Amino acid sequence: MIDPVDLSVDPVARWAFQQANDAFVVFDRRNGQITQLNPAAALLTGRSPVTACGTPVASLFKVAPTNGHTPWGTTSAQEFGAVLGLLDGREQPVRVRLCPLPAHTAPLTLAILTPCPPEPPGTVVRPELSPWLGAVDQLSVGVVLCDARDPEVPILHVNPAYRRMVDWEDSSLGRPLLGLRTDDPSRILLRQALREQRAFQMEVAHQRADESENWLHLSVAPVGAAPGPASYLLITAIEITGQRQSAEELRHQRSLFQAALESLPVQVWMRDEEGRGVVQNLGSIQTWGDVRGQLLQNSPLAPEVVSRWHENIHRARRGEVVRRQVRHTIGFSPRAFEEIVAPLWHENRIAGVIGVHIDITERMELEDTQRRHTEILQNIVEHIPLMLVCLDSNHQVIWGNAVLENTLGWSIDELRRQDRTPELYPDPGDLARVHEHMREANAIWRDFQTRTRDGRSIHTTWAGVRLSDGSLLAFGNDITERVRTEHALQSLNTRYRLASQYGRVATWESWGDSTTCAVDPILFDWLGYPPRTERLLWAEWQSYFHPDDWERAMQVALAYWKREIPDYNVEMRLRHRDGSWHWFLSRGCLIPGMDGEPARMCGAIIDISDRKSHVNAPPEHPSPSCAQ
C-alpha cells in the first residue's frame, strides 16, 4: 500500500481537506494510484480511506469518462462526466473536476467528485441539455439524442413524435443505441459516422408491434464543440412509408417501361414492301429526321445516306441481315453507328425491312483512346530509361522491356523460361531481401547489389506495385554511376572537413537583398560556442565582432559590392566564449546573378590568431653569451 501523501504542508489545508463536504480524491498522475480520500469521498464511493490508497483511481468508475479518453495523467485542469461503481452494485453519476496540485514530493492531482442530481422520469439527459428539450418535444419530426462520449452510445432522450413512429418503450432509455433493432449496414454506418465525425442519412425499415412495417428517413449527425470530439449523436426521423410505397409502385412501372425499351435498340425504323417509312421511334427521328410516310428517295436524308440505305434495304429484301459500322456527321458533330437491317417476315414472306441504329460513338472514341494509350504505353515501355518487368503471382516473368535485357544481359524469353533471381542476387541475405520486397510491393524504392549475366556487380534500385490480378509491376534503375558519384562526394566532403579542421578555414555566404548571412558552423566551434546551422541576422553576426572592426568590415564589403575596390580582404577580431578576441582574415568574391549583376558573396574566414600573436610579440633579447 502506498503511504498517504499530505495534500499540503499547511495544517489548515489538511484540516479543510478532512472536514470538506465535497468528495476529494488525491492520486498520483504517474501511475494513477490513489494516495488520499477524505471522509466525504469515502462515503460517496463506499471505499475505506485506508484500503483505497494504492488502488487505481480508474477502479472507482464503472463507466469511463464521457469525453472519450482517460485523462488521469493530464497536467491541466479538466472536467467531465463519469459513473461511479458502488460496492453494492449501484451506479452513481458524478461530475469529475481534475485539479493538478503543485509538485512537492510527487506529481499529484486532486479529483473533486460532485454527484449528479437524479434525472427526471423518461429521460437520462445531462442537465446542460434540459433547456431545449421542451422545444424538441414539440416537434413533429422524430428526434433521438444519444451520448457520443460513451463507447456504447446510450440513448438519452426520445421525443413524443419518434415514440409514436416506432411504438417506443421508456425502458429502452439508457440502452446502447447499437443494441437496438437495426440491420447490420445501419450499425456499420453509425460506428463509421462516430469514428469519422461526419453526418449521414439513411432509410431504415421498422417492425411495429402490430407487425406492420413503416419506413423512416434518418438524419444522423455528431454534435459537439469544434474542434473536439462529438458529445452527442443527434438523430432526426421522418416517416416515409407512404412515399416508399409510391416510390416502389413507380419503380415497378419504370422497370416495366425500361424493360420494353431495353428489348429494342435505341433507334428503330421500319419500311414496307414499297419502301415507305411506317415506323420510327423518337431516337431515330431525332437523329435522321421524321421520314414516316416517305419513300427513301423522297426523304431529306443526305445522298450518301440514301445510297447506303438503298443497298442495305435491297440486301435485306433478299433475306440477308446486314450489319456494318458507319460514321456520320449529325449537325456539326461526328457520330459513329452500328447499322443493322433485317428482313421483316410475315406469313412466310418478306413484308418489309426493319432497321436499327446503335450509337457507338463513345465506344469508338474509347477504342481510339485505348489504341492511343496502348501506343503511348508501348513507347514508354520501350524508351523510358528504366527497367520494367511484370511478374505473375508466382513471381514468374510475363514481359519486360529492352532496358531490362540490356542492363541484366538476359533476354525476356530466357527470363521467362527460368527464374534468374538467384543468379542476379547470389548473396542469400540480398536474395531474401529481394523476395521480401516483392511480397510487400509497396511502391517504395529499395537499393540492391545486382550481378549481371557477364559477372559484373552493379547497384540497382527497385520499386513495385501490385496489380488487381495479383501480378507485380516492377520498376528498376541502374544507379551504379550515382553510387560512385555519392561516394566521391562523400570523399570530397571528408577532405573538406579535414582541410577546414586542420587548416582553420571556415566558409561564409551573404545575399545582397537579404538581412541574413550563412556562416560555417565550425567557426562557432572554434570560438567556443555551440555550432549554429541556421542563417544569422546581421545584428546577430555583428554581436560576435570587435566594436572597432564591424564598421570597417561592412565598408570594405559595400565598396567591393559596388566594385569600387578590386577584392574583398579584411582582418577582424571575433569574440571567444571566454571573452578573449581571436583574429581572422575574411576573403570573398562576388557571384553574379542571371542579369550579370552581383547577387551574393561567398568567401572564407581564416584563423590568423597565431600569426597575429607572433607579429605582436615583443622581440627576444639575446643572452650575453650569444652577444659575444
XYZ file of C-alpha atoms in Angstrom:
628
model
C 0.000 0.000 0.000
C 1.251 3.493 -0.867
C 1.703 5.772 2.138
C -0.705 8.733 2.029
C 0.928 11.915 0.825
C -0.045 15.165 2.591
C -2.120 17.462 0.410
C -0.169 20.452 1.706
C 2.321 21.340 4.374
C -0.259 23.791 5.714
C -2.138 22.207 8.671
C -5.171 24.416 7.955
C -5.378 22.963 4.436
C -5.133 19.437 5.838
C -7.978 20.181 8.276
C -10.123 21.663 5.448
C -9.444 18.578 3.298
C -10.761 16.278 6.001
C -13.747 18.432 7.007
C -14.963 19.374 3.487
C -18.452 18.288 2.394
C -17.185 17.774 -1.184
C -15.694 14.400 -2.085
C -11.920 14.812 -2.582
C -9.666 12.089 -4.056
C -5.912 12.666 -4.447
C -3.982 10.397 -6.832
C -0.509 10.161 -8.354
C -0.502 11.258 -12.001
C 2.392 8.967 -12.848
C 0.614 5.685 -12.150
C -2.982 6.741 -11.458
C -2.941 5.269 -7.922
C -4.952 6.840 -5.082
C -2.948 8.436 -2.268
C -5.741 10.015 -0.157
C -9.551 10.103 0.237
C -11.356 12.490 2.519
C -14.370 11.242 4.536
C -16.854 12.692 2.029
C -15.205 10.735 -0.802
C -15.163 7.562 1.291
C -18.896 7.981 1.996
C -19.710 8.667 -1.686
C -17.624 5.821 -3.129
C -18.144 3.299 -0.346
C -14.366 2.781 -0.032
C -12.257 2.902 3.089
C -9.583 5.637 3.047
C -7.049 3.031 4.184
C -7.774 0.232 1.704
C -8.399 2.601 -1.201
C -4.856 4.023 -1.081
C -2.668 2.353 -3.678
C -5.583 1.235 -5.881
C -6.099 2.718 -9.389
C -8.331 5.767 -9.421
C -9.991 4.342 -12.538
C -11.300 1.421 -10.449
C -13.768 3.811 -8.760
C -15.659 4.299 -12.027
C -17.931 1.823 -13.771
C -18.270 3.948 -16.916
C -15.199 5.670 -18.391
C -15.153 9.492 -18.670
C -17.693 10.577 -21.254
C -15.275 12.782 -23.175
C -13.822 9.709 -24.864
C -10.449 9.379 -23.079
C -8.923 8.718 -19.656
C -7.156 11.880 -18.521
C -5.676 10.573 -15.274
C -2.152 11.564 -16.331
C -3.010 15.059 -17.586
C -1.261 18.093 -16.144
C -4.076 20.527 -16.972
C -7.405 21.119 -15.274
C -10.316 19.177 -16.797
C -13.961 18.427 -16.106
C -16.052 15.541 -17.401
C -18.899 13.208 -16.526
C -18.490 9.657 -15.268
C -20.363 6.944 -13.349
C -19.131 5.572 -10.016
C -19.459 1.833 -9.461
C -20.564 1.428 -5.834
C -19.709 -1.686 -3.857
C -23.387 -2.647 -3.517
C -23.741 -2.782 -7.302
C -25.494 0.566 -7.691
C -24.277 3.315 -10.027
C -23.832 6.981 -9.172
C -23.422 9.563 -11.990
C -20.915 12.263 -10.999
C -19.115 15.253 -12.424
C -15.351 14.938 -12.053
C -13.149 18.037 -11.838
C -9.381 17.397 -12.028
C -7.086 19.988 -10.395
C -3.319 19.244 -10.675
C -1.579 20.194 -7.404
C 1.808 21.954 -7.143
C 4.552 19.320 -7.095
C 6.244 18.850 -3.685
C 7.212 15.244 -3.188
C 5.189 13.707 -6.032
C 3.082 14.882 -9.016
C -0.433 14.763 -7.553
C -3.900 15.598 -8.860
C -6.980 16.456 -6.792
C -10.213 14.949 -8.148
C -13.405 16.630 -6.901
C -16.456 14.335 -7.273
C -19.862 16.008 -7.401
C -22.924 13.704 -7.502
C -25.340 14.475 -10.345
C -28.993 15.069 -9.369
C -31.453 12.322 -10.353
C -32.789 12.573 -13.905
C -36.482 13.392 -14.466
C -38.698 10.445 -15.499
C -38.476 9.474 -19.172
C -35.026 10.905 -19.833
C -31.403 10.330 -18.976
C -30.142 13.563 -20.479
C -27.469 15.529 -18.658
C -28.617 18.790 -17.050
C -26.950 21.090 -19.589
C -29.417 19.881 -22.269
C -32.613 20.365 -20.290
C -33.401 23.935 -21.504
C -34.025 22.945 -25.134
C -35.633 19.508 -24.648
C -39.079 21.123 -24.261
C -38.805 22.621 -27.738
C -37.619 19.281 -29.139
C -40.643 17.527 -27.675
C -42.958 19.915 -29.565
C -41.532 18.984 -32.974
C -43.465 16.820 -35.405
C -40.171 15.341 -36.548
C -38.865 12.430 -34.526
C -35.745 13.233 -32.522
C -33.408 10.829 -30.686
C -30.469 12.127 -28.648
C -27.589 9.802 -27.736
C -24.394 10.160 -25.713
C -21.483 10.041 -28.194
C -18.892 10.258 -25.430
C -19.818 6.791 -24.217
C -18.485 3.973 -26.462
C -21.866 2.208 -26.185
C -23.710 5.388 -27.356
C -26.574 5.141 -24.812
C -29.924 6.756 -25.683
C -30.526 9.889 -23.624
C -33.825 11.296 -24.862
C -36.618 10.452 -27.316
C -39.300 12.996 -28.225
C -43.031 12.075 -28.498
C -43.026 12.170 -32.326
C -40.432 9.397 -32.504
C -42.239 7.409 -29.809
C -45.361 7.365 -31.997
C -43.373 6.303 -35.059
C -41.792 3.213 -33.510
C -44.019 2.282 -30.528
C -41.276 3.412 -28.172
C -40.893 1.906 -24.719
C -39.364 4.030 -21.962
C -37.416 1.021 -20.748
C -35.116 1.490 -23.741
C -33.797 4.799 -22.402
C -30.184 4.437 -21.377
C -29.700 1.347 -23.526
C -26.890 1.313 -26.112
C -28.050 2.637 -29.468
C -26.104 -0.017 -31.341
C -28.021 -2.703 -29.473
C -31.431 -1.630 -30.819
C -33.133 -3.409 -33.699
C -31.198 -2.176 -36.711
C -29.759 -4.107 -39.602
C -26.029 -4.575 -39.940
C -25.454 -1.830 -42.583
C -27.112 0.719 -40.286
C -24.950 -0.327 -37.361
C -21.845 -0.053 -39.531
C -22.838 3.420 -40.718
C -23.406 4.583 -37.134
C -19.995 3.398 -35.999
C -18.355 4.938 -39.049
C -20.096 8.289 -38.526
C -18.889 8.463 -34.928
C -15.371 7.452 -35.876
C -15.119 9.946 -38.768
C -17.151 12.692 -37.041
C -19.430 13.177 -40.029
C -23.156 13.307 -40.694
C -25.034 10.932 -42.959
C -28.563 9.939 -43.953
C -30.184 6.570 -44.394
C -33.559 4.891 -44.722
C -34.479 2.029 -42.399
C -37.476 -0.241 -42.020
C -39.074 -0.691 -38.583
C -41.361 -3.512 -37.497
C -44.150 -2.163 -35.317
C -45.879 -4.075 -32.541
C -48.825 -4.911 -34.858
C -46.268 -6.458 -37.303
C -46.800 -3.678 -39.813
C -43.699 -2.155 -41.374
C -43.002 1.511 -41.596
C -40.048 3.266 -43.165
C -38.073 6.081 -41.567
C -35.689 8.553 -43.132
C -32.954 9.143 -40.551
C -30.519 12.050 -40.500
C -27.649 11.247 -38.156
C -25.187 13.944 -37.090
C -22.481 14.009 -34.401
C -22.849 17.219 -32.366
C -20.176 18.846 -30.241
C -17.999 21.861 -29.730
C -15.391 22.106 -32.500
C -12.655 21.084 -32.807
C -13.026 18.392 -30.164
C -14.843 15.054 -30.424
C -18.630 14.958 -30.619
C -20.525 14.995 -27.325
C -23.877 13.831 -28.687
C -25.337 11.924 -31.595
C -28.485 13.637 -32.894
C -30.910 11.556 -34.968
C -33.931 13.104 -36.677
C -36.548 10.821 -38.207
C -39.293 11.403 -40.786
C -41.792 8.674 -41.584
C -41.711 7.968 -45.325
C -43.815 4.814 -45.509
C -46.286 6.376 -47.967
C -43.512 7.825 -50.088
C -41.757 4.457 -50.139
C -44.910 2.685 -51.284
C -45.454 5.247 -54.030
C -41.809 5.036 -54.986
C -41.993 1.231 -55.136
C -45.012 1.375 -57.415
C -43.332 3.969 -59.595
C -40.168 1.898 -59.635
C -42.148 -1.157 -60.744
C -43.803 0.757 -63.583
C -40.479 2.267 -64.566
C -38.854 -1.157 -64.621
C -41.562 -2.405 -66.990
C -41.073 0.598 -69.214
C -37.316 0.188 -69.052
C -37.658 -3.482 -69.944
C -39.669 -2.505 -73.013
C -37.013 -0.006 -74.047
C -34.218 -2.472 -73.435
C -35.951 -5.031 -75.647
C -35.490 -2.685 -78.576
C -32.404 -0.913 -79.905
C -32.174 2.798 -79.309
C -33.077 3.883 -82.863
C -35.631 1.813 -84.758
C -37.299 2.286 -88.139
C -39.369 0.127 -90.446
C -40.271 0.281 -94.161
C -42.985 -1.588 -96.035
C -42.721 -3.513 -99.274
C -42.896 -0.286 -101.309
C -40.029 1.240 -99.340
C -42.236 3.710 -97.475
C -41.421 4.538 -93.851
C -44.045 3.140 -91.476
C -42.400 3.042 -88.005
C -39.741 5.263 -86.493
C -39.005 5.762 -82.809
C -38.053 9.015 -81.145
C -34.331 8.327 -81.174
C -34.368 7.719 -84.902
C -36.452 10.846 -85.521
C -34.044 12.993 -83.504
C -31.062 11.661 -85.434
C -32.343 11.295 -89.010
C -35.488 13.397 -89.065
C -39.074 12.213 -89.432
C -39.269 10.092 -92.613
C -42.504 8.270 -91.799
C -44.803 8.034 -94.821
C -41.996 8.943 -97.226
C -40.181 6.892 -99.803
C -36.474 6.709 -99.272
C -35.662 8.678 -102.442
C -38.000 11.484 -101.336
C -36.620 11.757 -97.778
C -34.450 14.720 -96.685
C -31.511 12.433 -95.918
C -28.055 13.135 -97.311
C -27.350 11.483 -100.696
C -24.619 9.206 -99.305
C -27.016 8.035 -96.572
C -29.796 7.338 -99.095
C -27.392 5.381 -101.313
C -26.151 3.194 -98.479
C -29.648 2.591 -97.104
C -30.855 1.584 -100.588
C -28.092 -1.013 -100.696
C -28.917 -2.282 -97.180
C -32.660 -2.499 -97.925
C -32.026 -4.302 -101.205
C -29.879 -6.901 -99.454
C -32.415 -7.319 -96.622
C -35.265 -7.890 -99.137
C -33.280 -10.838 -100.392
C -33.325 -12.307 -96.869
C -29.917 -11.100 -95.717
C -29.216 -9.481 -92.339
C -26.893 -6.526 -92.933
C -24.590 -5.318 -90.170
C -21.936 -2.624 -90.532
C -20.268 0.225 -88.663
C -20.504 3.674 -90.230
C -19.634 7.262 -89.361
C -21.864 10.282 -89.968
C -21.825 13.960 -89.147
C -25.083 14.770 -87.365
C -25.397 18.527 -87.362
C -21.803 19.518 -86.700
C -20.968 16.514 -84.521
C -19.254 13.417 -85.929
C -21.019 10.270 -84.754
C -20.459 6.535 -85.167
C -23.275 3.986 -85.564
C -23.712 0.281 -85.884
C -26.384 -0.323 -88.556
C -28.485 -3.491 -88.529
C -31.021 -4.030 -91.336
C -33.025 -7.279 -91.384
C -35.973 -8.619 -93.372
C -39.384 -8.363 -91.730
C -41.076 -11.716 -92.219
C -44.863 -12.001 -92.228
C -46.734 -15.172 -93.242
C -43.613 -16.695 -94.726
C -42.814 -13.755 -96.894
C -40.788 -10.596 -96.594
C -43.274 -7.815 -95.903
C -40.708 -5.109 -95.356
C -37.482 -4.375 -93.602
C -36.645 -3.275 -90.054
C -33.587 -1.222 -89.299
C -31.719 -0.458 -86.115
C -29.080 2.180 -85.453
C -26.976 1.889 -82.312
C -24.905 4.939 -81.446
C -21.402 3.605 -80.756
C -19.618 6.959 -80.808
C -18.401 6.682 -77.257
C -17.291 3.100 -77.758
C -15.387 4.041 -80.902
C -13.823 7.034 -79.150
C -12.894 4.772 -76.256
C -11.342 2.266 -78.633
C -9.435 5.077 -80.351
C -8.322 6.355 -76.955
C -7.292 2.876 -75.883
C -5.309 2.461 -79.080
C -3.559 5.782 -78.443
C -2.926 4.871 -74.828
C -1.606 1.468 -75.860
C 0.734 3.134 -78.320
C 1.857 5.629 -75.686
C 2.448 2.874 -73.129
C 4.330 0.797 -75.654
C 6.594 3.748 -76.421
C 7.056 4.446 -72.720
C 7.909 0.820 -72.018
C 10.401 0.677 -74.857
C 12.046 4.086 -74.451
C 11.847 5.006 -70.765
C 15.358 4.771 -69.243
C 14.126 2.389 -66.545
C 13.923 -1.360 -66.310
C 10.310 -2.531 -66.456
C 9.205 -6.076 -65.741
C 5.839 -7.659 -64.999
C 5.717 -10.786 -62.827
C 2.765 -13.078 -62.213
C 1.520 -14.040 -58.748
C 4.261 -16.714 -58.592
C 6.893 -14.083 -59.485
C 7.491 -15.560 -62.936
C 8.369 -13.071 -65.683
C 5.471 -12.184 -68.008
C 7.116 -9.402 -70.008
C 9.862 -6.809 -69.760
C 11.383 -4.011 -71.789
C 14.647 -3.683 -73.718
C 16.328 -1.711 -70.926
C 15.882 -4.735 -68.664
C 17.513 -7.001 -71.238
C 20.397 -4.607 -71.917
C 21.079 -4.000 -68.211
C 20.901 -7.571 -66.897
C 22.119 -9.371 -70.031
C 19.319 -11.951 -70.310
C 16.571 -11.839 -72.921
C 12.917 -11.803 -71.862
C 12.446 -15.344 -73.236
C 15.362 -16.565 -71.114
C 13.929 -14.863 -68.042
C 10.527 -16.456 -68.723
C 11.950 -19.961 -69.096
C 13.958 -19.922 -65.875
C 13.955 -17.950 -62.642
C 17.207 -15.968 -62.695
C 16.712 -14.290 -59.313
C 19.300 -16.477 -57.509
C 21.855 -15.618 -60.203
C 21.052 -11.910 -60.023
C 21.370 -11.916 -56.210
C 23.841 -14.676 -55.221
C 24.132 -13.415 -51.654
C 21.468 -15.236 -49.540
C 20.779 -12.100 -47.477
C 20.243 -9.976 -50.601
C 18.042 -12.696 -52.121
C 15.859 -12.804 -49.004
C 15.500 -9.001 -49.065
C 14.524 -9.155 -52.756
C 11.794 -11.738 -52.078
C 10.524 -9.685 -49.146
C 10.434 -6.551 -51.329
C 8.456 -8.470 -53.973
C 5.899 -9.610 -51.402
C 5.468 -6.101 -49.964
C 5.056 -4.380 -53.369
C 4.604 -1.056 -51.553
C 5.944 1.260 -54.301
C 8.949 2.133 -52.124
C 12.386 2.237 -53.736
C 14.991 -0.080 -52.256
C 18.622 -0.492 -53.331
C 20.251 -3.841 -54.124
C 23.627 -5.195 -55.258
C 22.889 -6.998 -58.544
C 25.094 -9.324 -60.620
C 24.630 -9.221 -64.386
C 24.959 -12.136 -66.795
C 28.570 -11.249 -67.621
C 29.510 -11.275 -63.916
C 29.587 -7.523 -63.321
C 28.313 -6.210 -59.989
C 26.038 -3.193 -60.378
C 23.950 -1.100 -57.982
C 20.219 -1.114 -58.736
C 17.136 0.316 -57.090
C 13.682 -1.286 -57.399
C 10.076 -0.428 -56.590
C 6.959 -2.437 -57.326
C 3.173 -2.194 -57.244
C 0.628 -4.980 -57.053
C -1.962 -5.030 -59.855
C -5.595 -6.087 -59.449
C -4.967 -9.555 -60.931
C -2.224 -10.258 -58.389
C 0.657 -9.639 -60.778
C 3.579 -7.389 -59.856
C 4.768 -4.447 -61.961
C 8.362 -3.635 -61.000
C 10.468 -0.592 -61.912
C 14.257 -0.720 -61.720
C 17.134 1.634 -62.364
C 20.872 1.154 -62.686
C 22.316 3.573 -60.125
C 25.924 2.435 -60.310
C 27.158 5.825 -61.525
C 25.071 7.618 -58.937
C 26.543 5.485 -56.156
C 30.038 6.203 -57.427
C 29.254 9.916 -57.513
C 27.866 9.799 -53.984
C 30.972 8.014 -52.752
C 33.154 10.591 -54.487
C 31.087 13.393 -52.941
C 31.416 11.813 -49.501
C 35.164 11.597 -50.008
C 35.241 15.239 -51.110
C 33.218 16.270 -48.059
C 35.624 14.334 -45.836
C 38.604 16.106 -47.375
C 36.827 19.441 -46.939
C 36.140 18.741 -43.265
C 39.753 17.745 -42.709
C 41.017 20.837 -44.532
C 38.627 23.028 -42.568
C 39.576 21.418 -39.270
C 43.345 21.432 -39.656
C 43.686 24.478 -41.881
C 41.382 26.558 -39.657
C 39.358 27.757 -42.659
C 35.578 28.321 -42.486
C 33.175 29.475 -45.214
C 30.528 32.204 -45.301
C 27.865 33.469 -47.708
C 25.677 36.574 -47.899
C 22.976 37.885 -50.231
C 22.569 41.429 -51.452
C 18.817 41.713 -50.862
C 18.734 39.685 -47.638
C 19.010 40.610 -43.954
C 20.735 37.322 -43.146
C 24.036 35.581 -43.788
C 25.246 31.978 -43.557
C 28.392 31.091 -41.590
C 30.167 27.736 -41.404
C 29.133 26.059 -38.082
C 32.759 25.079 -37.410
C 33.633 28.748 -36.836
C 31.399 28.839 -33.747
C 33.071 25.671 -32.507
C 36.464 27.421 -32.744
C 35.041 30.322 -30.740
C 33.721 28.002 -28.033
C 30.014 28.331 -28.937
C 27.563 25.605 -29.915
C 27.524 25.219 -33.726
C 24.787 27.247 -35.446
C 23.435 25.829 -38.683
C 20.678 28.388 -39.277
C 21.153 31.692 -41.055
C 22.144 34.629 -38.866
C 20.616 38.071 -38.849
C 23.177 40.785 -39.451
C 22.628 42.018 -35.875
C 23.425 38.526 -34.562
C 26.564 38.284 -36.689
C 27.640 41.767 -35.512
C 27.420 40.639 -31.862
C 30.483 38.415 -32.407
C 32.628 41.282 -33.843
C 35.004 43.560 -32.012
C 33.345 47.014 -31.801
C 36.214 48.599 -33.759
C 36.058 46.093 -36.646
C 32.363 45.844 -37.697
C 32.001 49.205 -39.460
C 35.326 48.768 -41.248
C 34.382 45.275 -42.447
C 30.992 46.456 -43.705
C 32.511 49.466 -45.501
C 35.002 47.244 -47.311
C 32.234 44.773 -48.229
C 29.992 47.558 -49.571
C 32.832 49.052 -51.582
C 33.641 45.652 -53.049
C 29.942 45.017 -53.809
C 29.859 48.343 -55.728
C 33.077 47.259 -57.470
C 34.943 50.291 -56.125
C 37.823 48.058 -54.961
C 39.230 45.009 -56.755
C 38.859 42.463 -53.953
C 37.444 41.851 -50.512
C 40.155 41.258 -47.900
C 39.521 42.211 -44.231
C 41.228 41.353 -40.960
C 38.874 41.338 -37.988
C 38.512 40.197 -34.418
C 35.769 37.842 -33.188
C 34.848 37.274 -29.548
C 35.593 33.881 -27.994
C 33.145 32.497 -25.465
C 35.775 33.016 -22.728
C 35.841 36.759 -23.560
C 39.112 36.778 -25.482
C 39.421 38.126 -29.041
C 40.666 35.972 -31.923
C 41.986 37.371 -35.200
C 40.557 36.200 -38.511
C 41.147 37.070 -42.158
C 37.961 37.257 -44.274
C 38.232 36.993 -48.044
C 35.417 36.758 -50.575
C 34.241 37.152 -54.146
C 31.070 38.241 -55.918
C 28.709 35.741 -57.544
C 26.679 37.361 -60.378
C 23.025 36.620 -60.974
C 21.160 35.928 -64.221
C 21.335 39.610 -65.154
C 25.086 39.797 -64.627
C 24.741 41.988 -61.550
C 26.103 40.862 -58.146
C 23.647 38.507 -56.449
C 25.639 37.196 -53.489
C 29.079 36.982 -51.917
C 30.891 33.827 -50.909
C 34.173 33.578 -49.078
C 36.373 32.076 -46.425
C 37.329 33.054 -42.879
C 40.884 32.055 -41.898
C 42.073 31.892 -38.290
C 45.216 34.090 -38.101
C 45.366 34.403 -34.319
C 48.706 32.548 -34.122
C 50.234 34.743 -36.810
C 48.961 37.898 -35.102
C 50.288 36.818 -31.718
C 53.694 36.148 -33.301
C 53.806 39.516 -35.049
C 52.699 41.441 -31.959
C 55.027 39.575 -29.581
C 57.939 41.671 -28.147
C 61.364 40.902 -29.662
C 63.543 38.470 -27.792
C 66.849 39.921 -26.359
C 69.884 37.728 -26.868
C 71.726 36.500 -23.794
C 75.200 37.926 -23.040
C 76.851 34.722 -24.145
C 75.070 34.879 -27.502
C 76.060 38.532 -27.914
C 79.696 37.606 -27.537
